[in-house]
C-alpha cells in the first residue's frame, strides 16, 4: 500500500491527450502546464520520449504516470533506442487495456525475443532459468551507476526473486520456441545449451536490435574505418570476449 504505483499510457495523439488531461487534471502537471499541450508534447519528444506526472494522489495512494506516443514506444521496442520503456516491458507488468494494433503486438514480442537473445550472448553455455531472468531484468540497468553503489545493487534480485512465476509466464512461449532450450515449465526448470560457435553467435548478433548493434560496432571499429555492420559483427562473433562486448554495448550511453 505504501509503494507508488507506476502507470504508462501509450497514446496515438499526444497533443490531444495532454489537452484533454490538462482540462481534467491540471493539478497533476508541474509549471509546464503553463506552456500548453503542444509545448509539453514537444518536450516529451526529447530523451526517452516519455512525459511523467509524479506524486499524484489517487484513491488513497500515490501514483505516477508517464505518457508516450505509440509510435515512439514501437520504435523503442523494436530498436532499443533508449530501452527506457522497452526495458520495463521486459519485466512482468500488468497491461490494463490494449487496442488492436498489430504493429504494437509484434513490437512487444520482438522486445522479449531481443532480451532473450542478448542475454544468451552474455551468459555461459549452460545456465539456470533464474540466471536468465536475472540477466534479462538487468539489461535496462546496465551502465546505471545506481546498480553499482548503495542498496540498488540488489534491485535486480529483488525484482526477479519474488516474480519467478510471472517471468516464466511472460517468456514461456518464446523459450519453448528456442531450439537451444529445453524448457520444463511444470518443473519450473530450464535447461539450455547455447551455441557459442562463431556461426551461432553471429546469427544471434545479427538478430539484435539496431541500436545495440550500432553500439557494439562502435566499440570495435576504429575511427576512420568504413566497414559495414555485418562485417564488424562477424568479427565480434569470432572474439572470445563476444559476450563482454555485448554487455559493454548495452552499458554504453544511449
Coordinates of N, CA and C in Angstrom, one line a residue:
X1 N 0.8 -1.2 0.0 CA 0.0 0.0 0.0 C 0.8 1.3 0.0
X2 N 2.1 1.2 0.5 CA 2.9 2.4 0.5 C 3.7 2.6 -0.7
X3 N 3.8 1.6 -1.6 CA 4.6 1.7 -2.8 C 3.8 2.6 -3.8
X4 N 4.6 3.5 -4.5 CA 4.0 4.3 -5.5 C 3.7 3.4 -6.8
X5 N 2.4 3.5 -7.3 CA 2.1 2.8 -8.5 C 2.6 3.6 -9.7
X6 N 3.1 2.8 -10.6 CA 3.7 3.5 -11.8 C 2.9 3.0 -13.1
X7 N 2.3 4.0 -13.7 CA 1.5 3.7 -14.9 C 2.2 4.3 -16.1
X8 N 2.0 3.7 -17.3 CA 2.5 4.2 -18.5 C 1.3 4.2 -19.5
X9 N 1.0 5.3 -20.2 CA 0.0 5.3 -21.2 C 0.6 5.5 -22.6
X10 N 0.4 4.6 -23.5 CA 0.8 4.8 -24.9 C -0.4 5.3 -25.6
X11 N -0.2 6.5 -26.2 CA -1.4 7.1 -26.9 C -1.0 7.5 -28.3
X12 N -2.0 7.5 -29.2 CA -1.7 7.7 -30.6 C -1.5 9.2 -30.9
X13 N -2.3 10.1 -30.2 CA -2.2 11.5 -30.4 C -1.9 12.2 -29.1
X14 N -0.6 12.5 -29.0 CA -0.1 13.0 -27.7 C -0.6 14.4 -27.4
X15 N -0.7 15.3 -28.4 CA -1.2 16.7 -28.1 C -2.6 16.6 -27.7
X16 N -3.5 15.9 -28.3 CA -4.9 15.8 -27.9 C -5.0 15.2 -26.5
X17 N -4.2 14.2 -26.2 CA -4.2 13.6 -24.9 C -3.9 14.6 -23.8
X18 N -2.8 15.3 -24.0 CA -2.4 16.3 -23.0 C -3.4 17.4 -22.9
X19 N -4.0 17.8 -24.0 CA -5.0 18.9 -24.0 C -6.2 18.4 -23.1
X20 N -6.7 17.2 -23.3 CA -7.8 16.7 -22.5 C -7.4 16.5 -21.1
X21 N -6.2 16.0 -20.8 CA -5.8 15.7 -19.5 C -5.6 17.0 -18.7
X22 N -5.1 18.1 -19.4 CA -4.9 19.4 -18.7 C -6.2 19.9 -18.3
X23 N -7.3 19.7 -19.1 CA -8.6 20.2 -18.8 C -9.2 19.5 -17.6
X24 N -8.8 18.2 -17.4 CA -9.4 17.4 -16.4 C -8.5 17.3 -15.1
X25 N -7.2 17.3 -15.3 CA -6.3 17.0 -14.2 C -5.1 18.0 -14.3
X26 N -5.4 19.3 -14.3 CA -4.4 20.3 -14.5 C -3.4 20.3 -13.3
X27 N -3.9 19.9 -12.1 CA -3.1 20.0 -10.9 C -2.0 18.9 -10.9
X28 N -2.1 17.9 -11.8 CA -1.1 16.8 -11.9 C 0.2 17.3 -12.5
X29 N 0.1 18.4 -13.3 CA 1.3 18.9 -14.0 C 2.1 19.9 -13.2
X30 N 3.4 19.9 -13.5 CA 4.3 20.9 -13.0 C 4.0 22.3 -13.6
X31 N 5.0 23.2 -13.5 CA 4.8 24.5 -14.1 C 4.7 24.4 -15.6
X32 N 5.0 23.3 -16.2 CA 4.9 23.1 -17.6 C 3.5 23.3 -18.2
X33 N 2.6 23.2 -17.2 CA 1.2 23.3 -17.7 C 0.9 24.7 -18.3
X34 N 1.7 25.7 -17.9 CA 1.5 27.0 -18.4 C 2.0 27.1 -19.9
X35 N 2.7 26.1 -20.4 CA 3.2 26.1 -21.7 C 2.3 25.5 -22.7
X36 N 1.3 24.8 -22.2 CA 0.2 24.3 -23.1 C 0.6 22.9 -23.7
X37 N -0.4 22.2 -24.2 CA -0.2 20.8 -24.7 C 0.8 20.6 -25.8
X38 N 0.9 21.6 -26.7 CA 1.8 21.4 -27.8 C 3.2 21.4 -27.3
X39 N 3.5 22.4 -26.5 CA 4.9 22.5 -25.9 C 5.3 21.3 -25.0
X40 N 4.3 20.9 -24.2 CA 4.5 19.7 -23.4 C 4.9 18.5 -24.3
X41 N 4.1 18.4 -25.4 CA 4.4 17.3 -26.3 C 5.7 17.4 -27.0
X42 N 6.2 18.6 -27.3 CA 7.5 18.8 -27.8 C 8.6 18.4 -26.8
X43 N 8.4 18.9 -25.6 CA 9.4 18.5 -24.5 C 9.4 17.0 -24.3
X44 N 8.2 16.4 -24.4 CA 8.1 14.9 -24.3 C 9.0 14.2 -25.3
X45 N 9.1 14.8 -26.5 CA 9.9 14.1 -27.5 C 11.4 13.9 -27.3
X46 N 11.9 14.7 -26.3 CA 13.3 14.6 -26.0 C 13.6 13.4 -25.1
X47 N 14.8 13.0 -25.0 CA 15.2 11.9 -24.1 C 14.5 10.6 -24.5
X48 N 13.9 10.0 -23.5 CA 13.2 8.7 -23.7 C 11.9 8.8 -24.4
X49 N 11.4 10.0 -24.7 CA 10.1 10.2 -25.4 C 8.9 10.0 -24.5
X50 N 9.1 10.1 -23.2 CA 8.0 9.9 -22.3 C 7.9 11.1 -21.3
X51 N 6.7 11.5 -21.0 CA 6.5 12.6 -20.1 C 5.8 12.1 -18.8
X52 N 6.3 12.4 -17.6 CA 5.8 11.9 -16.4 C 5.2 13.0 -15.5
X53 N 4.0 12.7 -15.0 CA 3.4 13.4 -13.8 C 3.6 12.5 -12.6
X54 N 4.2 13.0 -11.6 CA 4.6 12.2 -10.4 C 3.8 12.8 -9.2
X55 N 3.9 11.9 -8.1 CA 3.3 12.3 -6.8 C 1.8 12.7 -6.9
X56 N 1.1 11.9 -7.7 CA -0.3 12.2 -7.9 C -1.2 11.4 -7.0
X57 N -2.0 12.0 -6.1 CA -2.9 11.3 -5.2 C -4.0 10.7 -6.0
X58 N -4.3 9.4 -5.7 CA -5.3 8.7 -6.4 C -5.9 7.6 -5.6
X59 N -7.1 7.6 -5.2 CA -7.8 6.6 -4.4 C -7.0 6.2 -3.2
X60 N -6.6 7.2 -2.5 CA -5.9 7.0 -1.2 C -4.5 6.6 -1.2
X61 N -3.9 6.6 -2.4 CA -2.4 6.3 -2.5 C -1.8 7.2 -3.6
X62 N -0.5 7.1 -3.7 CA 0.3 8.0 -4.6 C 0.6 7.2 -5.9
X63 N 0.4 7.8 -7.0 CA 0.8 7.2 -8.3 C 1.7 8.2 -9.1
X64 N 2.3 7.6 -10.1 CA 2.9 8.5 -11.1 C 2.5 7.9 -12.5
X65 N 2.4 8.7 -13.5 CA 2.1 8.1 -14.8 C 2.8 8.8 -15.9
X66 N 3.3 8.0 -16.8 CA 4.0 8.5 -18.0 C 3.2 8.4 -19.2
X67 N 3.5 9.3 -20.2 CA 2.7 9.3 -21.4 C 3.8 9.2 -22.5
X68 N 3.6 8.3 -23.5 CA 4.5 8.1 -24.6 C 3.6 7.9 -25.8
X69 N 4.1 8.4 -27.0 CA 3.4 8.1 -28.2 C 3.5 6.7 -28.6
X70 N 2.5 6.1 -29.2 CA 2.5 4.7 -29.6 C 3.7 4.5 -30.6
X71 N 3.9 5.4 -31.5 CA 5.0 5.3 -32.5 C 6.4 5.2 -31.8
X72 N 6.6 6.1 -30.8 CA 7.8 6.1 -30.0 C 8.0 4.8 -29.2
X73 N 6.9 4.3 -28.7 CA 7.0 3.1 -28.0 C 7.4 1.9 -28.9
X74 N 6.8 1.9 -30.0 CA 7.0 0.8 -31.0 C 8.5 0.9 -31.4
X75 N 9.0 2.1 -31.7 CA 10.4 2.2 -32.1 C 11.4 1.7 -31.0
X76 N 11.1 2.0 -29.8 CA 11.9 1.6 -28.7 C 11.9 0.1 -28.5
X77 N 10.7 -0.5 -28.7 CA 10.5 -1.9 -28.5 C 11.3 -2.7 -29.6
X78 N 11.2 -2.2 -30.9 CA 11.9 -2.8 -32.0 C 13.4 -2.6 -31.9
X79 N 13.8 -1.4 -31.7 CA 15.2 -1.0 -31.9 C 16.0 -0.7 -30.6
X80 N 15.4 -0.6 -29.5 CA 16.0 -0.2 -28.2 C 16.7 1.1 -28.3
X81 N 16.0 2.1 -28.9 CA 16.5 3.5 -29.0 C 17.0 4.0 -27.7
X82 N 16.2 3.8 -26.6 CA 16.6 4.2 -25.3 C 16.5 3.1 -24.3
X83 N 15.7 2.1 -24.6 CA 15.4 1.0 -23.7 C 14.7 1.4 -22.4
X84 N 14.2 2.6 -22.4 CA 13.5 3.1 -21.1 C 12.2 2.4 -20.9
X85 N 11.3 2.5 -21.8 CA 10.0 1.8 -21.7 C 10.2 0.3 -22.1
X86 N 10.9 0.1 -23.2 CA 11.2 -1.3 -23.6 C 11.8 -2.2 -22.5
X87 N 12.7 -1.6 -21.7 CA 13.3 -2.3 -20.6 C 12.2 -2.6 -19.5
X88 N 11.3 -1.7 -19.3 CA 10.2 -2.0 -18.3 C 9.4 -3.2 -18.8
X89 N 9.1 -3.2 -20.1 CA 8.3 -4.2 -20.7 C 9.0 -5.6 -20.9
X90 N 10.3 -5.6 -20.5 CA 11.0 -6.9 -20.5 C 10.7 -7.6 -19.1
X91 N 10.1 -6.9 -18.2 CA 9.8 -7.4 -16.9 C 8.3 -7.6 -16.8
X92 N 7.8 -8.4 -15.9 CA 6.3 -8.6 -15.8 C 5.6 -7.3 -15.4
X93 N 4.6 -6.9 -16.2 CA 3.8 -5.7 -15.9 C 2.3 -6.1 -16.1
X94 N 1.4 -5.3 -15.6 CA 0.0 -5.6 -15.8 C -0.5 -4.6 -16.9
X95 N -0.9 -5.2 -18.0 CA -1.5 -4.4 -19.1 C -3.0 -4.3 -18.8
X96 N -3.4 -3.1 -18.6 CA -4.8 -2.8 -18.2 C -5.7 -2.7 -19.3
X97 N -5.3 -2.2 -20.4 CA -6.1 -2.1 -21.6 C -5.2 -2.0 -22.9
X98 N -5.7 -2.5 -24.0 CA -4.8 -2.5 -25.2 C -5.7 -2.6 -26.4
X99 N -5.5 -1.7 -27.3 CA -6.3 -1.7 -28.5 C -5.7 -2.7 -29.6
X100 N -6.4 -2.8 -30.7 CA -5.9 -3.8 -31.7 C -4.9 -3.1 -32.6
X101 N -3.7 -3.2 -32.3 CA -2.6 -2.6 -33.1 C -1.6 -3.7 -33.4
X102 N -1.6 -4.3 -34.6 CA -0.8 -5.4 -34.9 C 0.7 -5.1 -34.8
X103 N 1.0 -3.9 -35.2 CA 2.5 -3.5 -35.2 C 2.9 -3.4 -33.7
X104 N 2.1 -2.9 -32.8 CA 2.5 -2.8 -31.4 C 2.6 -4.2 -30.9
X105 N 1.7 -5.1 -31.2 CA 1.8 -6.5 -30.7 C 3.1 -7.2 -31.2
X106 N 3.4 -6.9 -32.5 CA 4.7 -7.5 -33.0 C 5.9 -6.9 -32.3
X107 N 5.8 -5.6 -32.0 CA 6.9 -5.0 -31.3 C 7.1 -5.5 -29.9
X108 N 6.0 -5.7 -29.2 CA 6.1 -6.3 -27.8 C 6.8 -7.7 -27.8
X109 N 6.4 -8.5 -28.7 CA 7.0 -9.8 -28.9 C 8.5 -9.7 -29.2
X110 N 8.8 -8.8 -30.2 CA 10.2 -8.6 -30.6 C 11.1 -8.2 -29.5
X111 N 10.6 -7.3 -28.6 CA 11.3 -6.8 -27.5 C 11.7 -8.0 -26.6
X112 N 10.8 -8.9 -26.3 CA 11.1 -10.0 -25.4 C 12.1 -11.0 -26.1
X113 N 11.9 -11.2 -27.4 CA 12.9 -12.1 -28.1 C 14.3 -11.5 -28.1
X114 N 14.4 -10.2 -28.3 CA 15.6 -9.5 -28.2 C 16.3 -9.6 -26.9
X115 N 15.5 -9.5 -25.8 CA 16.0 -9.6 -24.4 C 16.6 -11.0 -24.2
X116 N 15.9 -12.0 -24.7 CA 16.4 -13.4 -24.6 C 17.7 -13.5 -25.4
X117 N 17.8 -13.1 -26.6 CA 18.9 -13.2 -27.5 C 20.2 -12.5 -26.8
X118 N 20.0 -11.3 -26.4 CA 21.1 -10.5 -25.8 C 21.6 -11.2 -24.5
X119 N 20.7 -11.8 -23.8 CA 21.1 -12.5 -22.6 C 21.8 -13.8 -22.9
X120 N 21.4 -14.5 -23.9 CA 22.1 -15.7 -24.4 C 23.5 -15.4 -24.7
X121 N 23.8 -14.3 -25.3 CA 25.1 -13.9 -25.7 C 26.0 -13.6 -24.5
X122 N 25.4 -13.1 -23.5 CA 26.2 -12.7 -22.3 C 26.3 -13.8 -21.2
X123 N 25.5 -14.8 -21.4 CA 25.5 -15.9 -20.4 C 26.5 -17.0 -20.9
X124 N 26.9 -17.9 -20.0 CA 27.7 -19.0 -20.5 C 26.9 -20.0 -21.2
X125 N 27.5 -21.1 -21.7 CA 26.8 -22.1 -22.5 C 25.6 -22.7 -21.7
X126 N 25.8 -23.0 -20.4 CA 24.7 -23.5 -19.6 C 24.4 -22.6 -18.5
X127 N 23.1 -22.5 -18.2 CA 22.7 -21.6 -17.1 C 21.3 -22.0 -16.6
X128 N 20.9 -21.5 -15.5 CA 19.6 -21.8 -14.9 C 18.6 -20.8 -15.4
X129 N 17.3 -21.1 -15.2 CA 16.2 -20.3 -15.5 C 16.4 -18.9 -14.7
X130 N 16.7 -19.0 -13.5 CA 16.9 -17.8 -12.7 C 18.0 -16.9 -13.2
X131 N 19.1 -17.6 -13.6 CA 20.2 -16.8 -14.2 C 19.7 -16.0 -15.4
X132 N 18.9 -16.6 -16.3 CA 18.4 -16.0 -17.5 C 17.5 -14.8 -17.1
X133 N 16.6 -15.0 -16.1 CA 15.7 -13.9 -15.8 C 16.5 -12.7 -15.1
X134 N 17.5 -13.1 -14.3 CA 18.3 -12.0 -13.7 C 19.1 -11.2 -14.8
X135 N 19.6 -11.9 -15.8 CA 20.2 -11.2 -16.9 C 19.3 -10.3 -17.6
X136 N 18.1 -10.8 -17.9 CA 17.1 -10.0 -18.7 C 16.7 -8.8 -17.8
X137 N 16.4 -9.0 -16.6 CA 16.0 -7.9 -15.7 C 17.1 -6.9 -15.6
X138 N 18.3 -7.3 -15.7 CA 19.4 -6.3 -15.5 C 19.8 -5.6 -16.8
X139 N 19.2 -5.9 -17.9 CA 19.5 -5.3 -19.2 C 19.4 -3.8 -19.2
X140 N 18.2 -3.4 -18.7 CA 17.9 -1.9 -18.7 C 18.6 -1.2 -17.6
X141 N 19.3 -1.9 -16.7 CA 20.1 -1.2 -15.6 C 21.6 -1.2 -15.9
X142 N 22.0 -1.9 -16.9 CA 23.4 -1.9 -17.3 C 24.0 -0.5 -17.5
X143 N 25.1 -0.2 -16.8 CA 25.7 1.1 -17.0 C 25.1 2.1 -16.1
X144 N 24.1 1.8 -15.3 CA 23.5 2.7 -14.3 C 24.3 2.7 -13.0
X145 N 24.9 3.8 -12.7 CA 25.8 3.8 -11.5 C 25.1 3.4 -10.2
X146 N 23.8 3.6 -10.2 CA 23.0 3.2 -9.0 C 23.0 1.7 -8.8
X147 N 23.3 0.9 -9.9 CA 23.3 -0.5 -9.7 C 24.7 -1.0 -9.1
X148 N 25.6 0.0 -9.0 CA 27.0 -0.4 -8.6 C 27.1 0.0 -7.1
X149 N 26.5 1.1 -6.7 CA 26.7 1.5 -5.3 C 25.3 1.6 -4.6
X150 N 25.4 1.5 -3.3 CA 24.2 1.6 -2.5 C 23.3 0.4 -2.6
X151 N 22.1 0.6 -2.0 CA 21.1 -0.5 -1.9 C 20.6 -1.0 -3.2
X152 N 20.6 -0.1 -4.2 CA 20.0 -0.5 -5.5 C 20.8 -1.6 -6.2
X153 N 22.0 -2.0 -5.7 CA 22.7 -3.1 -6.4 C 21.9 -4.4 -6.2
X154 N 21.0 -4.4 -5.2 CA 20.1 -5.6 -5.0 C 18.8 -5.5 -5.8
X155 N 18.6 -4.4 -6.5 CA 17.3 -4.2 -7.1 C 16.9 -5.3 -8.1
X156 N 17.9 -5.7 -8.9 CA 17.5 -6.7 -9.9 C 17.1 -8.0 -9.3
X157 N 17.8 -8.4 -8.2 CA 17.5 -9.6 -7.5 C 16.1 -9.5 -6.9
X158 N 15.8 -8.3 -6.3 CA 14.5 -8.1 -5.7 C 13.4 -8.0 -6.7
X159 N 13.7 -7.7 -7.9 CA 12.6 -7.8 -9.0 C 12.3 -9.2 -9.4
X160 N 13.4 -10.0 -9.5 CA 13.3 -11.4 -10.1 C 12.8 -12.4 -9.0
X161 N 13.4 -12.4 -7.9 CA 13.1 -13.5 -6.9 C 11.7 -13.6 -6.6
X162 N 10.9 -12.6 -6.2 CA 9.5 -12.8 -5.9 C 8.6 -13.0 -7.1
X163 N 9.2 -12.8 -8.3 CA 8.3 -12.8 -9.5 C 8.7 -13.9 -10.5
X164 N 9.4 -15.0 -10.1 CA 9.8 -16.0 -11.0 C 8.6 -16.5 -11.8
X165 N 7.5 -16.8 -11.2 CA 6.3 -17.3 -11.9 C 5.8 -16.4 -12.9
X166 N 5.9 -15.1 -12.7 CA 5.5 -14.1 -13.7 C 6.5 -14.0 -14.8
X167 N 7.8 -14.1 -14.5 CA 8.8 -14.2 -15.6 C 8.6 -15.4 -16.5
X168 N 8.3 -16.5 -15.8 CA 8.0 -17.8 -16.6 C 6.8 -17.6 -17.5
X169 N 5.8 -17.0 -17.0 CA 4.6 -16.8 -17.9 C 4.9 -15.9 -19.0
X170 N 5.7 -14.8 -18.8 CA 6.0 -13.8 -19.8 C 6.9 -14.4 -20.9
X171 N 7.8 -15.3 -20.6 CA 8.8 -15.8 -21.5 C 8.6 -17.2 -22.0
X172 N 7.6 -17.9 -21.4 CA 7.5 -19.3 -21.7 C 7.3 -19.7 -23.2
X173 N 6.5 -18.9 -23.9 CA 6.2 -19.2 -25.3 C 7.5 -19.0 -26.1
X174 N 8.2 -17.9 -25.8 CA 9.5 -17.6 -26.5 C 10.5 -18.7 -26.3
X175 N 10.7 -19.1 -25.0 CA 11.7 -20.1 -24.7 C 11.3 -21.4 -25.2
X176 N 10.1 -21.7 -25.3 CA 9.6 -23.0 -25.9 C 9.9 -23.1 -27.4
X177 N 10.0 -21.9 -28.0 CA 10.3 -21.8 -29.4 C 11.8 -21.8 -29.7
X178 N 12.7 -21.7 -28.7 CA 14.1 -21.7 -28.9 C 14.7 -23.1 -29.0
X179 N 15.4 -23.4 -30.1 CA 15.9 -24.7 -30.3 C 17.0 -25.0 -29.3
X180 N 17.7 -24.0 -28.7 CA 18.8 -24.2 -27.8 C 18.3 -24.5 -26.4
X181 N 17.0 -24.4 -26.1 CA 16.5 -24.5 -24.8 C 15.5 -25.7 -24.6
X182 N 15.7 -26.4 -23.6 CA 14.7 -27.4 -23.1 C 14.0 -26.8 -21.9
X183 N 12.8 -26.4 -22.1 CA 12.1 -25.6 -21.1 C 11.1 -26.5 -20.4
X184 N 11.4 -26.9 -19.2 CA 10.5 -27.8 -18.4 C 9.6 -26.9 -17.5
X185 N 8.5 -26.4 -18.0 CA 7.7 -25.5 -17.3 C 7.1 -26.0 -16.0
X186 N 6.7 -27.3 -16.1 CA 6.0 -27.9 -15.0 C 6.9 -28.0 -13.8
X187 N 8.2 -28.4 -14.1 CA 9.2 -28.5 -13.0 C 9.8 -27.1 -12.7
X188 N 9.4 -26.1 -13.5 CA 10.0 -24.8 -13.2 C 11.5 -24.7 -13.5
X189 N 11.9 -25.5 -14.4 CA 13.4 -25.6 -14.7 C 13.6 -25.3 -16.2
X190 N 14.7 -24.8 -16.5 CA 15.1 -24.5 -17.9 C 16.5 -25.1 -18.1
X191 N 16.7 -25.9 -19.1 CA 18.0 -26.5 -19.4 C 18.4 -25.9 -20.8
X192 N 19.5 -25.2 -20.8 CA 19.9 -24.5 -22.1 C 21.3 -25.0 -22.4
X193 N 21.5 -25.1 -23.7 CA 22.9 -25.3 -24.2 C 23.0 -24.4 -25.4
X194 N 23.6 -23.2 -25.2 CA 23.7 -22.2 -26.2 C 24.9 -22.4 -27.1
X195 N 24.6 -22.2 -28.4 CA 25.7 -22.4 -29.4 C 26.6 -21.2 -29.3
X196 N 27.8 -21.4 -28.8 CA 28.8 -20.4 -28.7 C 29.9 -20.4 -29.8
X197 N 29.5 -21.2 -30.9 CA 30.4 -21.1 -32.0 C 30.3 -19.8 -32.7
X198 N 31.3 -19.4 -33.5 CA 31.2 -18.1 -34.2 C 30.0 -18.0 -35.0
X199 N 29.6 -19.1 -35.7 CA 28.5 -19.1 -36.5 C 27.2 -18.8 -35.7
X200 N 27.1 -19.5 -34.6 CA 25.9 -19.4 -33.7 C 25.8 -18.0 -33.2
X201 N 27.0 -17.4 -32.7 CA 27.0 -16.1 -32.1 C 26.7 -15.0 -33.2
X202 N 27.2 -15.2 -34.4 CA 26.9 -14.3 -35.5 C 25.4 -14.2 -35.8
X203 N 24.8 -15.4 -35.8 CA 23.3 -15.4 -36.1 C 22.6 -14.6 -35.0
X204 N 23.0 -14.8 -33.8 CA 22.3 -14.0 -32.7 C 22.6 -12.5 -32.7
X205 N 23.9 -12.2 -33.0 CA 24.2 -10.8 -33.1 C 23.5 -10.1 -34.2
X206 N 23.2 -10.7 -35.3 CA 22.5 -10.1 -36.5 C 21.0 -9.9 -36.1
X207 N 20.5 -10.6 -35.1 CA 19.1 -10.5 -34.8 C 18.9 -9.5 -33.6
X208 N 20.0 -8.9 -33.1 CA 19.8 -8.0 -32.0 C 19.2 -6.7 -32.5
X209 N 18.6 -5.9 -31.6 CA 18.1 -4.6 -32.0 C 19.1 -3.7 -32.7
X210 N 18.7 -2.8 -33.6 CA 19.6 -2.0 -34.4 C 20.5 -1.1 -33.5
X211 N 20.0 -0.5 -32.5 CA 20.8 0.4 -31.6 C 21.9 -0.3 -30.9
X212 N 21.6 -1.5 -30.4 CA 22.6 -2.3 -29.7 C 23.7 -2.7 -30.7
X213 N 23.3 -3.1 -31.9 CA 24.3 -3.5 -32.9 C 25.2 -2.3 -33.2
X214 N 24.7 -1.1 -33.3 CA 25.5 0.1 -33.6 C 26.4 0.3 -32.5
X215 N 26.0 0.2 -31.2 CA 26.9 0.4 -30.1 C 28.0 -0.6 -30.0
X216 N 27.7 -1.9 -30.3 CA 28.7 -2.9 -30.3 C 29.8 -2.6 -31.4
X217 N 29.3 -2.3 -32.6 CA 30.2 -2.0 -33.7 C 31.1 -0.8 -33.4
X218 N 30.5 0.2 -32.7 CA 31.3 1.4 -32.4 C 32.5 1.1 -31.4
X219 N 32.3 0.0 -30.6 CA 33.3 -0.4 -29.7 C 34.6 -1.0 -30.4
X220 N 34.3 -1.7 -31.5 CA 35.4 -2.5 -32.1 C 35.9 -1.9 -33.5
X221 N 35.2 -0.9 -34.0 CA 35.5 -0.4 -35.3 C 36.4 0.9 -35.1
X222 N 37.6 0.9 -35.5 CA 38.5 2.0 -35.3 C 38.0 3.2 -36.0
X223 N 38.2 4.4 -35.5 CA 37.7 5.7 -36.2 C 38.4 5.8 -37.6
X224 N 37.6 6.2 -38.5 CA 38.1 6.3 -39.9 C 37.9 5.1 -40.8
X225 N 37.6 4.0 -40.2 CA 37.3 2.8 -41.0 C 35.9 2.8 -41.4
X226 N 35.6 2.5 -42.6 CA 34.2 2.5 -43.1 C 33.8 1.1 -43.4
X227 N 33.6 0.3 -42.4 CA 33.1 -1.1 -42.6 C 31.6 -1.2 -42.2
X228 N 31.0 -2.1 -42.9 CA 29.5 -2.3 -42.6 C 29.3 -3.1 -41.4
X229 N 28.1 -3.0 -40.8 CA 27.8 -3.6 -39.6 C 27.9 -5.1 -39.6
X230 N 27.5 -5.8 -40.7 CA 27.6 -7.2 -40.8 C 29.1 -7.7 -40.7
X231 N 30.0 -7.0 -41.4 CA 31.4 -7.3 -41.3 C 32.0 -7.2 -39.9
X232 N 31.6 -6.2 -39.2 CA 32.1 -6.0 -37.8 C 31.5 -7.0 -36.9
X233 N 30.2 -7.3 -37.0 CA 29.6 -8.3 -36.1 C 30.1 -9.7 -36.4
X234 N 30.6 -9.9 -37.6 CA 31.2 -11.2 -37.9 C 32.5 -11.3 -37.1
X235 N 33.3 -10.2 -37.0 CA 34.5 -10.1 -36.2 C 34.2 -10.3 -34.8
X236 N 33.1 -9.7 -34.3 CA 32.8 -9.8 -32.9 C 32.4 -11.3 -32.6
X237 N 31.7 -11.9 -33.5 CA 31.3 -13.3 -33.3 C 32.5 -14.2 -33.1
X238 N 33.6 -13.9 -33.7 CA 34.8 -14.7 -33.5 C 35.6 -14.3 -32.3
X239 N 35.3 -13.3 -31.6 CA 36.0 -12.8 -30.5 C 35.7 -13.6 -29.3
X240 N 36.7 -14.1 -28.5 CA 36.4 -14.8 -27.3 C 35.6 -14.0 -26.3
X241 N 35.7 -12.7 -26.4 CA 35.0 -11.8 -25.5 C 33.7 -11.2 -26.0
X242 N 33.1 -12.0 -26.9 CA 31.9 -11.6 -27.6 C 30.8 -11.2 -26.5
X243 N 30.6 -12.0 -25.5 CA 29.6 -11.7 -24.5 C 29.9 -10.4 -23.8
X244 N 31.2 -10.2 -23.5 CA 31.6 -8.9 -22.8 C 31.3 -7.7 -23.7
X245 N 31.6 -7.8 -25.0 CA 31.3 -6.7 -25.9 C 29.8 -6.4 -26.0
X246 N 29.0 -7.4 -26.0 CA 27.6 -7.2 -25.9 C 27.2 -6.4 -24.7
X247 N 27.7 -6.9 -23.5 CA 27.5 -6.2 -22.3 C 28.0 -4.7 -22.3
X248 N 29.1 -4.5 -22.9 CA 29.7 -3.1 -23.0 C 28.8 -2.3 -23.9
X249 N 28.3 -2.9 -25.0 CA 27.4 -2.2 -25.9 C 26.1 -1.7 -25.2
X250 N 25.6 -2.6 -24.3 CA 24.4 -2.3 -23.6 C 24.7 -1.3 -22.5
X251 N 25.9 -1.3 -22.0 CA 26.2 -0.4 -20.8 C 26.5 1.0 -21.3
X252 N 26.8 1.1 -22.6 CA 27.2 2.5 -23.1 C 26.1 3.5 -23.1
X253 N 26.4 4.7 -23.3 CA 25.4 5.8 -23.3 C 24.4 5.6 -24.4
X254 N 23.1 5.9 -24.1 CA 22.1 5.8 -25.1 C 21.8 7.1 -25.8

